[in-house]
């Protein structure tokens, strides 16, 4: 652990007031201004998107809409704890990954490897960007240490960042045979016959209904537009948001948890799950939008693991194919936002964990007590990183605290720390009503 | 600062008074209580020219169905006034229901043009390089846009993208303000960039009519080939012609290893020789300012709600005058005073003003408010408002444009002001209009318009050394061109062929006794802007105040809404 960042981190905690607020007070001594999206009547485009979002007849089974898995009642995530939802024409096919929440995607940048492109005539290809990044040492992510803008993979949607826009994202579950199991032709036919079909021509012109490909594209955009305009997808109304503004008080456990969340010697969560607001009042995203290989254990509850040769490698495949050769990225998955995480029932890309306690135990035990995390192999040894092929285990993060410890070391967090962090995570759920002043 | 003239009647009387005094004469009598620019003799009544140089739009991309908008419920509506003249649009050319871009050579991008909705304002940047655009125009057939310039690459998470997106167009429910300006003032449906290619060549054309005479100042990129595109070619006469973007040499914010400058002269040099006040005013230019989001220096940025990210305000490769040593301000020095804005020297009449005619956009507003409205002002909005797809959009562009025009129409100087709203290139967006090259070029790699190594026929026009040079294939792509002024014709669409260099010509004709830059500049051959104006005697075109967010017509100017 570097001494320099310890001092800086402690200073940061003091500056944020977390170290100085009295336990009984719970108020933020340094309130800030947050800018939230303003609620406005949905445009015609977004109203169309809302109708499509709830349309079950877009699925082959006729029983699944977007809302079936992205349930508005649970922050557009599943209400059930299955590691992956069931779909397909008969609703008996298991999906490959846990269903992400659709909240807080609106600020996700497009996928890239490296710094943002500005007005360039010729944006570099992905392989060129990778080449640029190859020689730059990756920064360790510790709270309080400003990491330089290293050319690392970032942005995009899905666990592997394989699409850039919500319009592109919406099409994948629609066409996935183990999800809504549609085809472009079937989806177009359904759109033409839907009760909301009258909306297409005024928006897109009379030729729209004759062009199946564009009809589906525009429908996907309408879905995207609904998610962009409807404030419930990004309301920033968690207790923590109001605490930042000085309009709510955190309970003692929540405050302790906030400190542990930011403590590089304990959770160090904010190293990747960034909890600082932007200077222009943009609320914290609780993700840096980058990718990590954490080596979560293999989930035997997923049907795809029955084949011992199958590995979900995230950035390098198999559900995206453009980075197959970049094996340094195998095992890396997108860091999701922690907003509304307390309402989830399946965690990580393979849904292997079912409670926040289990997640925190993983972070805590992975390196100091791997026998608590991974199964034993036939010879009795601990099958560490059993969900990553041997050749790629060097990709797994062993640098960012608390992953920088060794078997037998003291764990970074105590049981009380974990309890407190869980309490803090509970303050990240939307829908908190601050009491009047 | 004088109060705005709100009553149309009194404005008309004022204008009529000035008109009768000058009808038929070359000089203009100074109006009472006016600034020094009003006493400068001009060939037309225009004493203040403002060139708002926006980014990357083709004529059809904004006017494909003008003046008919779809008017879906809930969107700002546009209804054509009776008697609106015909413009050469996709609709009037019958190209909406059948179109050469359904050519199967376009692959999955083959499509008919289609309406982009207001909610789709955030689109991807298209390919607007010199050679790619020539390939799209395909010897005049204009049928290979999806193949060569089309890009459906992403912006932020909320972006719309589809193969064949390059064929998308907005209508008056999105570019409402521009349609209103066209409806109430004048626009051209035959305005072109002087050459194919992107922003920097376009910037040079509107101030010098010349992209030949480039100097490589830094970097090791080779001349452009089909395999490896770059920003210049060998002109065939021992020099270089700029064909794509490159950053201006020495600009404090030029971050690229490749930097260039231009050897020729520009209109600023001629204005300096003539003692005429002028300036280039760009958002983000003042590096000492701090933005609301805390950014400063070259990193000054502004958040766009439409695009969903913070966009850097100042883009060096859009800065017209920074490419010329005589008019450069590489350190972004500020003017010595508001009174010095537009002048080469400070109040003492001797000390050079440090800004050298290059200023921040806020300096423009300050100067105008102080009664020091330069004769010629080139304006670039902060990048998030410049209209360039990928980091800007028509809604942010509308807001910046309408705010500027609302401000200017409230000034007493409005009576002899003309605002030109012009674009620097087409972004490679589909436009059906093609002009046989009047400036041919025969670079074996870069020119592909009418065949390999071929743009046009005949001899290329002379470059700055007086000999024919390659790299200036044009006219290039059709762009919108509007004139907003009490002297503009009203509800008028002009069909005379003009280019960006026509702006240079207008300045030379109005203030400088028709002097020309020489050295092969296109000012000598560019069309005249006169068809867009009616210099009277006449009623002045009434003012038009628009809501910057919706483009809707306001009955009174918005209160205090200027930056």
PDB file of N, CA and C in Angstrom, chain A residues 13-50:
ATOM      1  N   UNK A  13     -10.895  12.241   2.920  1.00  0.00           N
ATOM      2  CA  UNK A  13     -12.004  11.893   3.794  1.00  0.00           C
ATOM      3  C   UNK A  13     -12.318  13.054   4.728  1.00  0.00           C
ATOM      4  N   UNK A  14     -11.261  13.687   5.210  1.00  0.00           N
ATOM      5  CA  UNK A  14     -11.491  14.819   6.109  1.00  0.00           C
ATOM      6  C   UNK A  14     -12.174  15.945   5.355  1.00  0.00           C
ATOM      7  N   UNK A  15     -11.692  16.209   4.153  1.00  0.00           N
ATOM      8  CA  UNK A  15     -12.274  17.288   3.353  1.00  0.00           C
ATOM      9  C   UNK A  15     -13.738  17.020   3.063  1.00  0.00           C
ATOM     10  N   UNK A  16     -14.051  15.768   2.787  1.00  0.00           N
ATOM     11  CA  UNK A  16     -15.438  15.470   2.460  1.00  0.00           C
ATOM     12  C   UNK A  16     -16.327  15.573   3.672  1.00  0.00           C
ATOM     13  N   UNK A  17     -15.684  15.774   4.805  1.00  0.00           N
ATOM     14  CA  UNK A  17     -16.493  15.989   6.001  1.00  0.00           C
ATOM     15  C   UNK A  17     -16.914  14.697   6.656  1.00  0.00           C
ATOM     16  N   UNK A  18     -16.647  13.598   5.995  1.00  0.00           N
ATOM     17  CA  UNK A  18     -17.134  12.342   6.554  1.00  0.00           C
ATOM     18  C   UNK A  18     -16.446  12.050   7.877  1.00  0.00           C
ATOM     19  N   UNK A  19     -15.195  12.498   7.994  1.00  0.00           N
ATOM     20  CA  UNK A  19     -14.491  12.212   9.227  1.00  0.00           C
ATOM     21  C   UNK A  19     -14.854  13.152  10.349  1.00  0.00           C
ATOM     22  N   UNK A  20     -15.480  14.270   9.969  1.00  0.00           N
ATOM     23  CA  UNK A  20     -15.706  15.277  11.009  1.00  0.00           C
ATOM     24  C   UNK A  20     -17.159  15.373  11.440  1.00  0.00           C
ATOM     25  N   UNK A  21     -18.064  14.893  10.643  1.00  0.00           N
ATOM     26  CA  UNK A  21     -19.475  15.022  11.032  1.00  0.00           C
ATOM     27  C   UNK A  21     -19.715  14.251  12.314  1.00  0.00           C
ATOM     28  N   UNK A  22     -20.461  14.839  13.198  1.00  0.00           N
ATOM     29  CA  UNK A  22     -20.739  14.145  14.462  1.00  0.00           C
ATOM     30  C   UNK A  22     -21.686  12.996  14.185  1.00  0.00           C
ATOM     31  N   UNK A  23     -21.573  11.963  14.957  1.00  0.00           N
ATOM     32  CA  UNK A  23     -22.370  10.767  14.721  1.00  0.00           C
ATOM     33  C   UNK A  23     -23.861  11.050  14.857  1.00  0.00           C
ATOM     34  N   UNK A  24     -24.215  11.894  15.772  1.00  0.00           N
ATOM     35  CA  UNK A  24     -25.642  12.138  15.978  1.00  0.00           C
ATOM     36  C   UNK A  24     -26.205  13.069  14.915  1.00  0.00           C
ATOM     37  N   UNK A  25     -25.354  13.839  14.302  1.00  0.00           N
ATOM     38  CA  UNK A  25     -25.818  14.864  13.377  1.00  0.00           C
ATOM     39  C   UNK A  25     -26.183  14.254  12.029  1.00  0.00           C
ATOM     40  N   UNK A  26     -25.235  13.564  11.406  1.00  0.00           N
ATOM     41  CA  UNK A  26     -25.492  12.871  10.144  1.00  0.00           C
ATOM     42  C   UNK A  26     -25.663  13.769   8.958  1.00  0.00           C
ATOM     43  N   UNK A  27     -25.503  15.094   9.121  1.00  0.00           N
ATOM     44  CA  UNK A  27     -25.697  15.993   7.982  1.00  0.00           C
ATOM     45  C   UNK A  27     -24.381  16.172   7.257  1.00  0.00           C
ATOM     46  N   UNK A  28     -24.467  16.545   6.016  1.00  0.00           N
ATOM     47  CA  UNK A  28     -23.286  16.819   5.213  1.00  0.00           C
ATOM     48  C   UNK A  28     -22.794  18.230   5.536  1.00  0.00           C
ATOM     49  N   UNK A  29     -21.603  18.343   6.107  1.00  0.00           N
ATOM     50  CA  UNK A  29     -21.135  19.690   6.453  1.00  0.00           C
ATOM     51  C   UNK A  29     -20.752  20.531   5.246  1.00  0.00           C
ATOM     52  N   UNK A  30     -20.644  19.911   4.087  1.00  0.00           N
ATOM     53  CA  UNK A  30     -20.281  20.649   2.872  1.00  0.00           C
ATOM     54  C   UNK A  30     -21.288  20.357   1.764  1.00  0.00           C
ATOM     55  N   UNK A  31     -22.518  20.840   1.932  1.00  0.00           N
ATOM     56  CA  UNK A  31     -23.523  20.521   0.899  1.00  0.00           C
ATOM     57  C   UNK A  31     -23.127  21.113  -0.455  1.00  0.00           C
ATOM     58  N   UNK A  32     -23.525  20.439  -1.500  1.00  0.00           N
ATOM     59  CA  UNK A  32     -23.238  20.903  -2.855  1.00  0.00           C
ATOM     60  C   UNK A  32     -24.532  21.012  -3.635  1.00  0.00           C
ATOM     61  N   UNK A  33     -24.416  21.625  -4.797  1.00  0.00           N
ATOM     62  CA  UNK A  33     -25.583  21.763  -5.669  1.00  0.00           C
ATOM     63  C   UNK A  33     -25.559  20.623  -6.672  1.00  0.00           C
ATOM     64  N   UNK A  34     -26.684  19.963  -6.838  1.00  0.00           N
ATOM     65  CA  UNK A  34     -26.782  18.914  -7.853  1.00  0.00           C
ATOM     66  C   UNK A  34     -27.743  19.355  -8.944  1.00  0.00           C
ATOM     67  N   UNK A  35     -27.417  19.024 -10.171  1.00  0.00           N
ATOM     68  CA  UNK A  35     -28.291  19.337 -11.300  1.00  0.00           C
ATOM     69  C   UNK A  35     -28.975  18.060 -11.729  1.00  0.00           C
ATOM     70  N   UNK A  36     -30.292  18.073 -11.705  1.00  0.00           N
ATOM     71  CA  UNK A  36     -31.038  16.879 -12.097  1.00  0.00           C
ATOM     72  C   UNK A  36     -31.753  17.142 -13.413  1.00  0.00           C
ATOM     73  N   UNK A  37     -32.047  16.095 -14.190  1.00  0.00           N
ATOM     74  CA  UNK A  37     -32.851  16.314 -15.400  1.00  0.00           C
ATOM     75  C   UNK A  37     -34.243  16.805 -15.006  1.00  0.00           C
ATOM     76  N   UNK A  38     -34.770  17.750 -15.795  1.00  0.00           N
ATOM     77  CA  UNK A  38     -36.104  18.275 -15.481  1.00  0.00           C
ATOM     78  C   UNK A  38     -37.153  17.400 -16.137  1.00  0.00           C
ATOM     79  N   UNK A  39     -38.183  17.090 -15.362  1.00  0.00           N
ATOM     80  CA  UNK A  39     -39.282  16.306 -15.915  1.00  0.00           C
ATOM     81  C   UNK A  39     -40.057  17.177 -16.882  1.00  0.00           C
ATOM     82  N   UNK A  40     -40.368  16.647 -18.028  1.00  0.00           N
ATOM     83  CA  UNK A  40     -41.138  17.371 -19.036  1.00  0.00           C
ATOM     84  C   UNK A  40     -42.066  16.356 -19.703  1.00  0.00           C
ATOM     85  N   UNK A  41     -43.150  16.814 -20.323  1.00  0.00           N
ATOM     86  CA  UNK A  41     -44.029  15.854 -21.012  1.00  0.00           C
ATOM     87  C   UNK A  41     -43.239  15.093 -22.067  1.00  0.00           C
ATOM     88  N   UNK A  42     -43.519  13.816 -22.187  1.00  0.00           N
ATOM     89  CA  UNK A  42     -42.795  13.006 -23.157  1.00  0.00           C
ATOM     90  C   UNK A  42     -43.104  13.470 -24.574  1.00  0.00           C
ATOM     91  N   UNK A  43     -42.049  13.508 -25.413  1.00  0.00           N
ATOM     92  CA  UNK A  43     -42.255  13.844 -26.822  1.00  0.00           C
ATOM     93  C   UNK A  43     -43.060  12.726 -27.481  1.00  0.00           C
ATOM     94  N   UNK A  44     -43.513  13.007 -28.692  1.00  0.00           N
ATOM     95  CA  UNK A  44     -44.227  11.980 -29.452  1.00  0.00           C
ATOM     96  C   UNK A  44     -43.349  10.749 -29.628  1.00  0.00           C
ATOM     97  N   UNK A  45     -42.059  10.967 -29.849  1.00  0.00           N
ATOM     98  CA  UNK A  45     -41.127   9.861 -30.027  1.00  0.00           C
ATOM     99  C   UNK A  45     -41.044   9.020 -28.758  1.00  0.00           C
ATOM    100  N   UNK A  46     -40.944   9.680 -27.606  1.00  0.00           N
ATOM    101  CA  UNK A  46     -40.803   8.948 -26.348  1.00  0.00           C
ATOM    102  C   UNK A  46     -42.105   8.232 -25.991  1.00  0.00           C
ATOM    103  N   UNK A  47     -43.225   8.822 -26.334  1.00  0.00           N
ATOM    104  CA  UNK A  47     -44.498   8.140 -26.064  1.00  0.00           C
ATOM    105  C   UNK A  47     -44.590   6.862 -26.887  1.00  0.00           C
ATOM    106  N   UNK A  48     -44.125   6.916 -28.104  1.00  0.00           N
ATOM    107  CA  UNK A  48     -44.073   5.710 -28.924  1.00  0.00           C
ATOM    108  C   UNK A  48     -43.155   4.686 -28.260  1.00  0.00           C
ATOM    109  N   UNK A  49     -42.021   5.150 -27.789  1.00  0.00           N
ATOM    110  CA  UNK A  49     -41.079   4.257 -27.136  1.00  0.00           C
ATOM    111  C   UNK A  49     -41.660   3.599 -25.909  1.00  0.00           C
ATOM    112  N   UNK A  50     -42.454   4.341 -25.157  1.00  0.00           N
ATOM    113  CA  UNK A  50     -43.072   3.772 -23.962  1.00  0.00           C
ATOM    114  C   UNK A  50     -44.055   2.675 -24.343  1.00  0.00           C
TER     115      UNK A  50
END
